[in-house]
Structure formats: C-alpha cells, structure tokens
Amino acid sequence: MDWGAIDRYAKSLIKEAGHRIRVSFAGKIQIETKADANDLVTDIDRDIEQFFISRIRRDFPGHRILGEEGFGDDVRSGEGVVWILDPIDGTMNFIHQQRNFAISLGIYADGVGMLGYIYDVMADDFYHAYRGEGAYRNDERLPRLAPVPVEKAIIGVNASWVTPNRYIEHEAIGQLVSDCRGTRSYGSAAIELAHVAAGRLDAYISMRLAPWDVAGGSVIISEVGAVATNLRGEQLDMVSKDTFIAARPGLHQTVLDQYIRLKRTK
C-alpha cells in the first residue's frame, strides 16, 4: 500500500472540499433535522460526503467508506481499508456561526489508524498525521505533549454532562470542573481534538460520539502522545458509537480513575 500517495490524494481532496464549503455560503443552505431538533444536517453536508465518496470509489474501488450522512458502505467491521468521514463536523456551528466546524477524515487499515486529517475550513488550519511520522498543523510539526496535573488542565467538556443526565454521574464531572484550571466547549469533536493535539486543551470528554467524529483526530493525537479510549478505558473500535476521552498522558488515567462514573456505556 502506497500510503504516501494516499496521503497526498486525501489532502488534495479535503482542500477541494473545503473550497466547496466556503463557496456554499454565497447561496441558501437547506437545513433539516435528524434524530432531534438539535441534530441538524444541511444539503452541504450531504453534497460534500457524496463528493468524497464519488472520488474515493472511482480511484480506490477496493476501499470502503463510513460516512455520517449514510451515503457510504455498511461498515460493521474494520477489515481492509476504511475511510471514516464527517463532511462537516459541527453542523450547528456551520449553520449559526459559519465557523468552528471541520472536515474530519481518518483512513484505517484492518482497524489501525494510518492517516488522520482535521481541516478547520474557515481558519484554514489543516491538522494531519501519518502513523509513525508525527502530526502537523499545516507545515509545522506539533511537539509531543507533556503530562499535566488536573489542577493545571483545561478540559473540553459540554456543560450538559455537569447537569443530571442518563449517561454519567454528573456530580463527579462537576468535581472535575471544580478541580481543573478551566473548561471549554467548541461544539465540534474534531475541533476539540485539534486543540488537544496542539496543546490548547489537555483533555476532551464526551458521552456519545460516532467513529466519524473521532477517527481522524485519534490518529493525529496519538502522534503527539495523547491517549484516546472510551470512558471504560478500552480501545475504540471505530465502527460503533461510544463514550470518548482523549487526554495528555497521565491525565487520561487520572480522569478515568477519579472522575468518571458511568450510568450506561453506549
């Protein structure tokens, strides 16, 4: 497998998709809801996913595609080469802010993340990684992450998990919020993982993410020494939805041991 050639191809595809998204703001965006009123999708999400799929199927017919909008393959296992795509991660931000959203793409071979990409379209910040070759923001190599204690950590967490909910004991998460230096929430898992990779966030926690939310970012953060698992400390399988934590080394285990009390696991 010529991963260098696939890497160059994927970068070119993502940049072209980013241009298509920026151009779309000149027209009227069609908005629909999916599972609930806050689960939004636009015609641009669908158009961009179909753009990726048409190109990948043309140029890599033996590869499979797992995409958020459902135009790809029915992927239930990690065998072979799988492209895991979110055409616009942070659709609510895309609609309301026209910023703080990203294209997220991970390319996996037999369940192992080989290439990862997060493109912050409006900031024109491109995070990318090739397994074993380091992670980059544009052309700048990102340094390895050093451990930090909880009291000096900035944690990415949605405020809804600090209030009563069906997934996690909110009192323990509230204690984490109290103990850490500060919290942030950007409304896009890909953007949050880019911030972890760049050292702007020290950890990111979520109760319910799909593979396309984290596939690209998981490859990138692993190249700077961060750790990504579900909230049971298990390796992610990248074909099903699960809880999620990504954090600097050391901090990852501390958060799991001291602050995570799950009510349900999926």
PDB file of C-alpha atoms in Angstrom, residues 34 41 45-46 48-50 52-53 56-57 64-76 82-88 104-106 210-213 215 238-239 241:
ATOM      1  CA  LYS A  34     -32.348  14.154  12.018  1.00  0.00           C
ATOM      2  CA  VAL A  41     -27.999  18.303   8.646  1.00  0.00           C
ATOM      3  CA  ASP A  45     -23.158  18.038   4.484  1.00  0.00           C
ATOM      4  CA  ARG A  46     -24.723  15.632   2.005  1.00  0.00           C
ATOM      5  CA  ILE A  48     -19.656  17.116   0.438  1.00  0.00           C
ATOM      6  CA  GLU A  49     -19.995  13.496   1.566  1.00  0.00           C
ATOM      7  CA  GLN A  50     -21.157  12.466  -1.918  1.00  0.00           C
ATOM      8  CA  PHE A  52     -15.768  12.386  -1.292  1.00  0.00           C
ATOM      9  CA  ILE A  53     -17.491   9.084  -1.987  1.00  0.00           C
ATOM     10  CA  ILE A  56     -12.809   7.551  -3.491  1.00  0.00           C
ATOM     11  CA  ARG A  57     -14.904   4.901  -5.234  1.00  0.00           C
ATOM     12  CA  ARG A  64     -14.803   1.085   1.927  1.00  0.00           C
ATOM     13  CA  ILE A  65     -16.259   4.358   3.216  1.00  0.00           C
ATOM     14  CA  LEU A  66     -18.056   5.021   6.506  1.00  0.00           C
ATOM     15  CA  GLY A  67     -19.698   8.452   6.394  1.00  0.00           C
ATOM     16  CA  GLU A  68     -22.003  10.283   8.775  1.00  0.00           C
ATOM     17  CA  GLU A  69     -24.715  11.002   6.217  1.00  0.00           C
ATOM     18  CA  GLY A  70     -25.084   7.364   5.169  1.00  0.00           C
ATOM     19  CA  PHE A  71     -24.015   7.504   1.513  1.00  0.00           C
ATOM     20  CA  GLY A  72     -21.065   5.185   2.039  1.00  0.00           C
ATOM     21  CA  ASP A  73     -20.853   1.476   2.799  1.00  0.00           C
ATOM     22  CA  ASP A  74     -22.489  -0.566   5.552  1.00  0.00           C
ATOM     23  CA  VAL A  75     -19.293  -0.917   7.598  1.00  0.00           C
ATOM     24  CA  ARG A  76     -19.617  -3.260  10.575  1.00  0.00           C
ATOM     25  CA  VAL A  82     -11.842   2.073   5.515  1.00  0.00           C
ATOM     26  CA  TRP A  83     -12.187   5.836   5.032  1.00  0.00           C
ATOM     27  CA  ILE A  84     -14.132   7.273   8.007  1.00  0.00           C
ATOM     28  CA  LEU A  85     -15.581  10.651   7.124  1.00  0.00           C
ATOM     29  CA  ASP A  86     -17.523  13.502   8.669  1.00  0.00           C
ATOM     30  CA  PRO A  87     -18.001  16.039   5.872  1.00  0.00           C
ATOM     31  CA  ILE A  88     -18.913  18.824   8.320  1.00  0.00           C
ATOM     32  CA  SER A 104     -12.765  15.100   9.669  1.00  0.00           C
ATOM     33  CA  LEU A 105     -11.267  12.078   7.924  1.00  0.00           C
ATOM     34  CA  GLY A 106      -9.446   9.007   9.175  1.00  0.00           C
ATOM     35  CA  ALA A 210     -19.602   8.179  16.396  1.00  0.00           C
ATOM     36  CA  PRO A 211     -16.497   6.898  14.593  1.00  0.00           C
ATOM     37  CA  TRP A 212     -16.587   9.732  12.042  1.00  0.00           C
ATOM     38  CA  ASP A 213     -16.387  12.282  14.888  1.00  0.00           C
ATOM     39  CA  ALA A 215     -11.403   8.791  13.518  1.00  0.00           C
ATOM     40  CA  MET A 238     -14.138   2.780  15.004  1.00  0.00           C
ATOM     41  CA  VAL A 239     -17.273   1.066  13.725  1.00  0.00           C
ATOM     42  CA  LYS A 241     -20.791   4.806  18.707  1.00  0.00           C
TER      43      LYS A 241
END
